[in-house]
XYZ file of C-alpha atoms in Angstrom:
611
model
C 9.402 9.318 45.303
C 7.316 11.905 47.138
C 4.015 13.769 46.788
C 3.644 17.409 47.841
C 0.240 18.696 48.945
C -0.455 22.355 49.752
C -3.568 23.129 51.857
C -4.879 26.700 52.029
C -7.726 28.238 53.995
C -9.365 27.787 57.394
C -12.044 25.099 57.744
C -12.714 25.854 61.426
C -15.968 27.458 62.644
C -15.226 31.061 63.574
C -17.868 30.932 66.371
C -16.932 27.524 67.836
C -13.131 27.324 67.599
C -11.099 25.789 70.375
C -7.422 25.101 70.891
C -7.519 21.488 69.702
C -5.199 20.882 66.735
C -7.902 19.157 64.758
C -8.487 19.937 61.078
C -9.218 18.420 57.714
C -5.610 17.563 56.802
C -4.531 16.300 60.229
C -7.695 14.248 60.618
C -7.149 12.598 57.231
C -3.490 11.812 57.953
C -4.394 10.331 61.287
C -7.282 8.166 60.093
C -6.442 7.070 56.514
C -5.327 3.418 56.299
C -3.057 4.266 53.349
C -1.034 6.766 55.423
C 1.404 5.518 58.060
C 2.956 7.620 60.877
C 2.350 8.217 64.581
C 1.006 11.392 66.093
C 4.436 12.711 67.136
C 5.949 12.267 63.683
C 3.125 13.929 61.743
C 3.622 17.448 62.983
C 7.166 18.664 62.383
C 7.104 22.427 62.382
C 4.698 23.101 65.222
C 7.598 23.537 67.615
C 9.880 25.073 65.024
C 12.441 27.634 66.086
C 10.694 30.117 63.843
C 8.151 32.026 65.839
C 5.453 32.110 63.185
C 6.122 29.537 60.434
C 4.322 30.218 57.159
C 3.169 26.627 56.758
C 2.570 23.814 59.159
C 4.366 20.831 57.675
C 3.167 17.219 57.983
C 5.167 14.244 56.792
C 4.011 10.655 56.453
C 4.284 7.589 54.212
C 1.554 6.709 51.731
C 1.064 3.530 49.737
C 3.863 1.910 51.708
C 6.982 3.684 50.421
C 5.821 7.029 49.005
C 6.791 10.062 51.043
C 3.819 12.365 51.655
C 4.584 16.002 52.511
C 1.708 18.353 53.370
C 2.062 22.118 53.958
C -0.972 23.712 55.599
C -1.529 27.496 55.841
C -4.887 28.463 57.399
C -4.321 32.241 57.712
C -3.763 34.619 54.821
C -1.750 37.130 56.847
C 0.870 34.491 57.637
C 0.858 33.308 54.002
C 1.364 36.889 52.779
C 4.179 37.594 55.247
C 6.709 35.327 53.468
C 5.821 35.646 49.833
C 8.967 33.915 48.495
C 8.372 30.682 50.468
C 4.654 30.687 49.724
C 5.146 31.092 45.973
C 7.785 28.319 45.818
C 5.616 25.865 47.733
C 2.582 26.490 45.527
C 4.749 26.204 42.386
C 6.092 22.819 43.508
C 2.769 21.374 44.657
C 1.388 18.172 43.157
C -2.094 18.723 44.662
C -3.709 21.876 46.092
C -6.505 21.671 48.688
C -8.595 24.812 49.346
C -10.805 24.586 52.424
C -13.293 26.825 54.196
C -16.154 26.515 56.621
C -19.655 26.894 55.184
C -20.729 28.817 58.306
C -17.831 31.263 58.089
C -18.412 33.773 55.302
C -15.175 35.514 56.154
C -13.043 32.383 55.523
C -14.731 31.894 52.160
C -14.073 35.479 51.042
C -10.488 35.186 52.264
C -10.057 32.167 50.029
C -11.846 33.748 47.080
C -10.243 37.181 47.242
C -6.715 36.310 48.367
C -5.726 32.689 47.742
C -7.506 32.154 44.430
C -5.691 34.950 42.461
C -2.321 33.607 43.663
C -3.235 30.041 42.675
C -4.435 31.133 39.243
C -1.085 32.762 38.495
C 0.934 29.730 39.641
C -1.433 26.959 38.540
C -0.010 24.679 35.864
C -2.239 21.623 35.293
C -2.183 20.824 39.018
C -5.377 19.213 40.385
C -7.276 21.407 42.879
C -9.791 20.212 45.494
C -12.207 22.703 47.079
C -13.559 21.348 50.370
C -16.568 23.054 51.960
C -16.529 21.831 55.600
C -19.450 21.896 58.057
C -23.224 21.766 58.200
C -25.063 24.979 57.403
C -26.837 26.209 60.535
C -29.419 28.366 58.703
C -30.247 26.420 55.568
C -33.960 27.187 56.019
C -35.377 30.497 54.899
C -34.049 33.191 57.211
C -36.459 34.855 59.588
C -37.402 38.459 58.884
C -37.629 39.524 62.502
C -35.016 41.995 63.819
C -33.526 39.361 66.149
C -32.489 37.057 63.232
C -31.182 39.561 60.763
C -27.647 39.179 62.155
C -27.487 35.568 60.879
C -28.861 36.383 57.423
C -26.264 35.618 54.749
C -23.674 34.226 57.200
C -23.521 30.811 55.401
C -21.740 30.022 52.143
C -24.206 28.513 49.677
C -23.496 25.494 47.487
C -23.889 27.643 44.387
C -21.074 29.949 45.511
C -18.765 26.983 46.114
C -19.538 25.406 42.747
C -18.986 28.730 40.967
C -15.578 29.043 42.635
C -14.675 25.489 41.547
C -15.631 26.297 37.952
C -13.271 29.262 37.890
C -10.338 27.001 38.793
C -11.483 23.819 37.073
C -11.402 22.227 40.513
C -13.237 19.353 42.171
C -15.873 20.567 44.644
C -16.642 18.571 47.827
C -19.006 19.230 50.711
C -17.919 17.625 54.008
C -20.696 17.954 56.566
C -18.480 16.613 59.344
C -14.961 15.329 59.922
C -15.974 11.725 60.576
C -14.705 8.504 58.990
C -17.167 8.601 56.099
C -16.543 12.146 54.899
C -12.812 12.134 55.664
C -11.817 8.556 54.845
C -14.108 7.638 51.965
C -15.268 10.909 50.458
C -12.387 13.374 50.784
C -9.782 10.612 51.083
C -11.017 8.809 47.959
C -10.731 11.943 45.815
C -7.355 12.936 47.304
C -5.913 9.432 46.844
C -7.097 9.360 43.230
C -5.116 12.530 42.505
C -2.166 11.111 44.442
C -2.125 8.052 42.168
C -2.346 10.292 39.095
C 0.598 12.356 40.348
C 2.634 9.182 40.963
C 1.927 7.918 37.452
C 2.941 11.238 35.925
C 6.152 11.380 37.931
C 7.001 7.796 36.973
C 6.566 8.513 33.264
C 8.644 11.692 33.527
C 11.343 9.780 35.360
C 11.457 7.160 32.604
C 11.745 9.899 29.979
C 14.613 11.506 31.878
C 16.317 8.139 32.164
C 16.019 7.582 28.438
C 17.311 11.074 27.743
C 20.232 10.581 30.108
C 21.048 7.217 28.531
C 20.993 8.821 25.095
C 23.506 11.460 26.144
C 25.780 9.077 27.992
C 27.758 6.788 25.747
C 27.334 6.053 22.058
C 23.890 5.335 20.674
C 23.475 2.447 18.233
C 23.433 3.739 14.645
C 20.146 3.905 12.791
C 20.127 2.033 9.477
C 18.321 4.111 6.888
C 16.054 2.554 4.304
C 17.556 1.822 0.871
C 16.572 3.991 -2.043
C 13.427 3.019 -3.886
C 14.040 0.945 -6.982
C 12.985 2.414 -10.338
C 9.449 1.486 -11.358
C 9.213 -0.370 -14.654
C 5.902 0.144 -16.447
C 4.570 -2.654 -18.631
C 3.413 -1.938 -22.176
C -0.226 -2.660 -23.003
C -0.991 -5.514 -25.363
C -1.901 -4.692 -28.978
C -2.357 -8.315 -30.056
C -5.963 -7.985 -31.211
C -5.343 -4.745 -33.095
C -2.328 -6.298 -34.869
C -4.423 -9.115 -36.289
C -7.300 -6.762 -37.026
C -4.971 -4.495 -39.039
C -3.783 -7.523 -40.994
C -7.212 -7.727 -42.633
C -7.052 -4.134 -43.893
C -3.427 -4.043 -45.066
C -4.025 -7.074 -47.352
C -0.474 -8.393 -46.873
C 0.340 -12.118 -47.228
C -3.179 -12.913 -48.488
C -3.476 -16.634 -49.251
C -7.250 -17.097 -49.752
C -9.868 -15.194 -51.776
C -13.639 -15.570 -51.308
C -16.042 -14.678 -54.097
C -19.401 -15.462 -55.606
C -19.928 -15.594 -59.397
C -22.953 -13.332 -59.106
C -21.050 -10.677 -57.117
C -18.234 -8.656 -58.571
C -16.347 -7.934 -55.349
C -13.899 -10.405 -53.820
C -12.871 -10.703 -50.157
C -9.259 -11.486 -49.217
C -8.251 -13.253 -46.005
C -5.631 -15.452 -44.353
C -5.993 -19.169 -43.827
C -4.062 -19.223 -40.544
C -6.394 -16.686 -38.887
C -9.572 -18.335 -40.159
C -8.417 -21.794 -39.067
C -7.551 -20.460 -35.634
C -11.175 -19.386 -35.274
C -13.233 -22.073 -36.959
C -13.157 -25.824 -37.532
C -15.208 -25.202 -40.675
C -12.185 -23.488 -42.251
C -9.860 -26.192 -40.896
C -11.962 -28.729 -42.785
C -12.137 -26.522 -45.893
C -8.342 -26.000 -46.054
C -7.534 -29.647 -45.225
C -5.978 -28.835 -41.870
C -8.260 -31.460 -40.335
C -10.236 -34.293 -41.870
C -13.892 -35.135 -41.239
C -12.646 -38.037 -39.139
C -10.732 -35.623 -36.876
C -13.699 -33.298 -36.396
C -16.491 -35.884 -36.016
C -19.272 -33.286 -36.060
C -21.905 -33.607 -38.808
C -23.136 -30.004 -38.452
C -19.655 -28.567 -39.068
C -19.093 -30.844 -42.073
C -22.503 -29.895 -43.482
C -21.811 -26.149 -42.970
C -18.514 -26.408 -44.867
C -20.149 -28.265 -47.750
C -23.220 -26.014 -47.968
C -21.380 -22.675 -47.770
C -18.032 -23.078 -49.551
C -16.392 -24.781 -52.529
C -12.781 -24.559 -53.730
C -12.306 -23.389 -57.346
C -9.362 -24.914 -59.213
C -9.997 -22.877 -62.380
C -6.988 -20.556 -63.099
C -9.242 -17.790 -64.452
C -11.218 -16.098 -61.689
C -12.100 -12.569 -60.591
C -9.174 -10.616 -59.182
C -6.558 -12.914 -60.778
C -4.536 -9.927 -61.940
C -3.793 -8.893 -58.335
C -2.226 -12.140 -57.241
C 1.384 -13.027 -56.937
C 2.384 -15.368 -59.812
C 4.739 -17.419 -57.608
C 2.260 -18.094 -54.805
C -1.350 -17.603 -55.970
C -4.039 -17.458 -53.262
C -6.585 -20.204 -52.928
C -9.907 -19.378 -54.548
C -13.046 -20.224 -52.566
C -16.577 -19.920 -53.926
C -19.196 -18.761 -51.438
C -22.386 -20.559 -52.454
C -24.743 -18.328 -50.441
C -25.079 -14.950 -52.178
C -26.410 -13.171 -49.072
C -23.626 -14.588 -46.938
C -21.013 -13.536 -49.520
C -22.392 -9.989 -49.664
C -21.876 -9.690 -45.915
C -18.562 -11.595 -45.819
C -16.401 -8.475 -45.447
C -18.309 -7.539 -42.270
C -18.138 -11.121 -41.002
C -14.369 -11.277 -41.510
C -13.935 -7.923 -39.760
C -15.979 -9.367 -36.875
C -13.771 -12.500 -36.779
C -10.457 -10.615 -37.010
C -11.476 -8.251 -34.197
C -11.999 -11.130 -31.749
C -15.398 -12.586 -32.664
C -17.360 -11.072 -29.784
C -19.000 -7.866 -31.060
C -22.269 -9.527 -32.064
C -24.482 -6.452 -31.898
C -22.184 -4.522 -34.222
C -22.113 -7.448 -36.633
C -25.901 -7.697 -36.600
C -26.216 -3.953 -37.180
C -23.771 -4.050 -40.119
C -25.603 -6.972 -41.705
C -28.978 -5.247 -41.199
C -27.719 -2.237 -43.193
C -27.056 -4.489 -46.182
C -29.972 -6.892 -45.835
C -33.304 -5.230 -45.245
C -35.184 -8.442 -44.583
C -35.078 -9.596 -40.951
C -35.292 -13.240 -41.991
C -32.188 -12.863 -44.170
C -30.327 -11.178 -41.298
C -31.197 -14.014 -38.917
C -30.152 -16.608 -41.519
C -26.707 -15.024 -41.989
C -26.174 -14.681 -38.210
C -27.032 -18.376 -37.753
C -24.473 -19.340 -40.394
C -21.806 -17.290 -38.543
C -22.680 -19.116 -35.351
C -22.324 -22.453 -37.145
C -18.889 -21.413 -38.418
C -17.743 -20.608 -34.864
C -19.225 -23.776 -33.387
C -16.988 -26.048 -31.300
C -17.112 -29.731 -32.390
C -19.223 -31.986 -30.197
C -20.895 -29.080 -28.321
C -24.301 -27.511 -28.686
C -24.148 -24.078 -30.242
C -24.431 -21.679 -27.267
C -24.172 -18.475 -29.305
C -27.925 -17.936 -29.452
C -28.517 -14.550 -27.849
C -26.270 -11.937 -29.438
C -27.164 -9.225 -26.889
C -26.336 -11.503 -23.964
C -23.084 -12.576 -25.528
C -22.114 -8.984 -26.262
C -21.504 -8.367 -22.545
C -18.943 -11.153 -22.325
C -15.224 -10.846 -22.931
C -13.825 -11.336 -26.448
C -13.188 -14.825 -27.684
C -9.434 -14.570 -27.905
C -9.269 -17.401 -30.428
C -5.875 -16.338 -31.677
C -3.693 -16.503 -28.576
C -5.005 -19.967 -27.742
C -5.734 -21.549 -31.134
C -2.743 -20.069 -32.986
C -0.462 -22.012 -30.664
C -1.791 -25.124 -32.420
C 0.097 -23.982 -35.526
C 3.341 -22.987 -33.752
C 6.324 -24.900 -35.207
C 3.929 -26.993 -37.324
C 4.130 -27.407 -41.143
C 0.342 -26.994 -41.543
C -0.378 -23.911 -43.703
C 3.264 -22.794 -43.245
C 4.626 -20.610 -46.055
C 8.086 -19.815 -44.641
C 10.793 -21.919 -42.984
C 13.558 -20.563 -40.726
C 16.888 -22.378 -40.644
C 18.514 -22.180 -37.180
C 21.555 -24.117 -35.977
C 21.091 -26.814 -38.616
C 17.370 -27.334 -37.906
C 14.244 -25.873 -39.505
C 11.292 -24.064 -37.915
C 8.135 -23.612 -40.065
C 6.078 -20.432 -39.631
C 3.335 -18.332 -41.214
C 4.088 -15.026 -42.899
C 0.699 -13.501 -42.058
C 1.272 -13.797 -38.285
C 4.867 -12.612 -38.543
C 3.911 -9.588 -40.641
C 1.027 -8.643 -38.340
C 3.042 -8.925 -35.126
C 6.539 -7.731 -36.093
C 7.310 -4.584 -38.087
C 10.825 -5.752 -38.966
C 9.495 -8.960 -40.510
C 6.719 -7.018 -42.262
C 9.380 -4.902 -43.957
C 11.506 -7.981 -44.667
C 8.723 -9.954 -46.365
C 7.220 -7.044 -48.306
C 10.303 -5.070 -49.339
C 13.031 -5.541 -51.909
C 14.839 -8.112 -49.846
C 15.877 -11.655 -50.582
C 13.535 -12.942 -47.852
C 10.500 -11.572 -49.711
C 10.866 -14.194 -52.463
C 12.587 -16.969 -50.515
C 10.903 -19.731 -48.565
C 13.975 -20.822 -46.570
C 15.380 -18.016 -44.398
C 18.539 -18.477 -42.295
C 18.672 -16.941 -38.811
C 21.989 -16.121 -37.123
C 22.997 -15.091 -33.625
C 19.997 -16.722 -31.933
C 19.539 -20.232 -30.556
C 16.646 -22.408 -31.654
C 15.097 -22.362 -28.137
C 15.245 -18.573 -28.010
C 13.763 -18.161 -31.489
C 10.935 -20.590 -30.678
C 10.150 -18.537 -27.564
C 10.141 -15.447 -29.758
C 7.698 -17.073 -32.201
C 5.570 -18.235 -29.275
C 5.134 -14.623 -28.209
C 4.211 -13.562 -31.768
C 1.617 -16.324 -31.999
C 0.172 -16.212 -28.471
C 1.120 -12.779 -27.024
C 2.746 -14.492 -24.043
C 5.986 -16.182 -23.109
C 7.471 -17.901 -20.096
C 11.292 -18.019 -20.050
C 12.914 -20.878 -18.163
C 15.251 -18.562 -16.276
C 17.139 -15.271 -16.210
C 19.655 -16.365 -18.866
C 16.949 -17.394 -21.356
C 14.990 -14.199 -20.612
C 18.097 -12.147 -21.448
C 18.592 -14.087 -24.700
C 14.933 -13.497 -25.586
C 15.318 -9.798 -24.779
C 18.257 -9.616 -27.227
C 16.167 -11.343 -29.890
C 13.250 -8.967 -29.254
C 15.599 -5.993 -29.588
C 16.934 -7.400 -32.869
C 13.413 -7.597 -34.309
C 12.214 -4.382 -32.580
C 9.376 -5.977 -30.555
C 9.290 -3.527 -27.652
C 6.553 -5.177 -25.602
C 8.438 -8.478 -25.523
C 11.501 -6.555 -24.335
C 9.463 -5.138 -21.438
C 8.119 -8.592 -20.576
C 11.663 -9.988 -20.421
C 12.799 -7.024 -18.310
C 9.961 -7.585 -15.847
C 10.767 -11.308 -15.689
C 14.448 -10.663 -14.900
C 13.592 -8.063 -12.267
C 10.986 -10.304 -10.627
C 13.414 -13.226 -10.491
C 16.219 -11.149 -8.937
C 13.920 -9.481 -6.410
C 12.605 -12.843 -5.209
C 16.094 -14.189 -4.457
C 17.181 -14.123 -0.782
C 20.571 -12.641 0.084
C 22.173 -16.057 0.578
C 21.152 -17.147 -2.913
C 22.397 -13.881 -4.417
C 25.780 -14.443 -2.784
C 26.105 -18.024 -4.043
C 24.573 -17.772 -7.548
C 26.814 -18.114 -10.614
C 24.995 -15.445 -12.628
C 27.284 -12.544 -13.567
C 25.161 -9.529 -12.666
C 27.687 -7.083 -14.159
C 27.659 -8.962 -17.472
C 23.861 -8.791 -17.367
C 24.125 -5.027 -16.872
C 26.494 -4.593 -19.828
C 24.236 -6.656 -22.115
C 21.213 -4.594 -21.096
C 23.101 -1.386 -21.956
C 24.433 -2.742 -25.243
C 20.958 -3.758 -26.404
C 19.371 -0.435 -25.414
C 17.382 -1.799 -22.467
C 17.654 1.420 -20.493
C 15.026 0.541 -17.886
C 16.700 -2.774 -17.021
C 20.215 -1.319 -16.936
C 19.133 1.485 -14.578
C 17.348 -1.005 -12.340
C 20.381 -3.333 -12.255
C 22.632 -0.460 -11.159
C 20.279 0.294 -8.263
C 20.103 -3.425 -7.476
C 23.898 -3.703 -7.261
C 24.032 -0.592 -5.054
C 21.281 -1.879 -2.752
C 23.098 -5.232 -2.352
C 26.529 -3.627 -2.186
C 27.959 -5.911 0.512
C 27.160 -8.982 -1.638
C 28.251 -7.858 -5.094
C 31.312 -5.890 -3.959
C 32.882 -9.203 -2.854
C 32.527 -10.780 -6.302
C 35.328 -10.591 -8.919
C 33.063 -9.178 -11.642
C 32.464 -6.093 -9.491
C 35.794 -4.794 -10.756
C 34.454 -4.862 -14.333
C 32.160 -1.931 -13.650
C 33.082 1.215 -15.533
C 34.204 4.343 -13.718
C 30.797 5.944 -14.203
C 28.955 2.833 -13.009
C 31.276 2.431 -10.012
C 30.700 6.063 -9.037
C 26.927 5.590 -9.208
C 27.053 2.420 -7.100
C 29.293 4.020 -4.454
C 27.024 7.051 -4.233
C 23.825 5.013 -3.808
C 25.258 2.052 -1.903
C 23.347 0.503 0.970
C 24.291 0.410 3.758
C 26.287 3.604 3.456
C 29.901 4.105 4.497
C 28.770 6.439 7.273
C 26.556 3.745 8.797
C 29.332 1.137 8.687
C 31.721 3.531 10.454
C 29.139 4.306 13.147
C 28.465 0.594 13.569
C 32.174 -0.132 14.027
C 32.476 2.613 16.651
C 29.409 1.337 18.482
C 30.717 -2.238 18.546
C 34.060 -0.992 19.807
C 32.308 0.961 22.543
C 30.125 -2.010 23.539
C 33.176 -4.216 24.045
C 35.131 -1.515 25.903
C 35.257 -1.082 29.703
C 33.500 2.275 29.466
C 30.215 0.612 28.552
C 28.101 -0.208 31.575
C 24.595 -1.618 31.728
C 22.117 1.056 32.707
C 19.713 -1.408 34.346
C 21.770 -4.014 36.178
């Protein structure tokens, strides 16, 4: 590797020149510790066969093994005589040094007027050093007498040198003498800095050329593209609370009626929902005994507020179903009974909107004491046994999340005979359930229990095509709004059951579960698992699970090398096979390139580029 330096201009004093071959460049090459070479080897072209060489050429070694080539041209006339050589040398220079003597105005103007325009045309991000050599002999104010006027303006000022450096974007140096300090440390330090920069740039360019040459020689390793993005499956928002809230307004499967003899209106409700919220109603409907509750305040609230009426004649008796009459409950507190419709709406909506409840009660009861009394009774109804009633500040409690009593407390009644009014017969076993929850959560069952079907009047209902475990998981979702399948097979069975009863959100939950399970499997487990992925795909299509079927097709294509080796891969339809082949990963093109590259690597033509 070599560094080319071009030096232009004359740094000698026009009034004190002698024949000694001393100058800025030669002095630096002779004195710098980083440059090696004897006096006879430095100057090569001084005794050239050419009578007047354009440049004086110096050659030496820098930094140990770097070849340093310097071309020096002090006179413009010689430079201009061979324009072709001069232009080529400037174009190939790594560093340009422009030098002049501060006491020689002519040398400065020669540099400024002649060399600088040429350098500007050829300059291409090459560092330039402007060296002003010598000590000014008339730095003081010039004398005005006639004898001194000849020296006036003969020196080049610092301002002129700096202005010239700005035009070129060059580094400006003033060298008052050619001694060790100015040559070795000052000029030499700046020149060696640019030499190191040039070496670094040449090294990086050489590495780039080597990489480019290696890319054009031989076969490059193929680049494996990324697989296509899998389809995004969006989950459906829960409507659990609104389902149970709508149950209160539709008045389906009503099994309890509240009334007061002094009030004409009656309020209909559902035992299962009320018991899921309050231990007071559990005690009232004999779901739990006083011994089970062991809380005197709850027992006292149930006795003071409610009483069950066994009399067959009661208000609203004409609206009941003769086969299954609702339980009649007397509300002893008239004020509480007048606000019971608002209280039940508050309970069915999640039992957390206290400010709205208080506002609704205030519209009916003008007296603030009556409002506070009713609110306290509601708090007693919602009280947890054995705990102090914490529902004291309605405004503070309003900011909290809803008390989702249903999805936690309703699980207490799952597959339990308590309050059950329907029994499903599955695989020779029975599963008790509650019509109110089924009607609120499933439109198919709502139509089944309220239409002209046999199930509307029957207590025992057979279920076919579904296992007991799957149907219990289905009921668990209806009661709690959540489910946790044991595996992919059970999730697929639950998805089929959800499709049969048209519960779309449960279908989406099962789809997400299957996708999550498959995505979490490593490739080795996918290759060794017994699950028939093609059979899973066909079931998803048959049961109208379009999102899952599309995702499974992409999954098979993304793991093509695994599933293409399995026997069930042949069961794909022509359309499915075409889709998988089109979107397969890795692609056929990549596998062909990889085979060619491996063949080339193991052939004799492949040679290591480094060793």
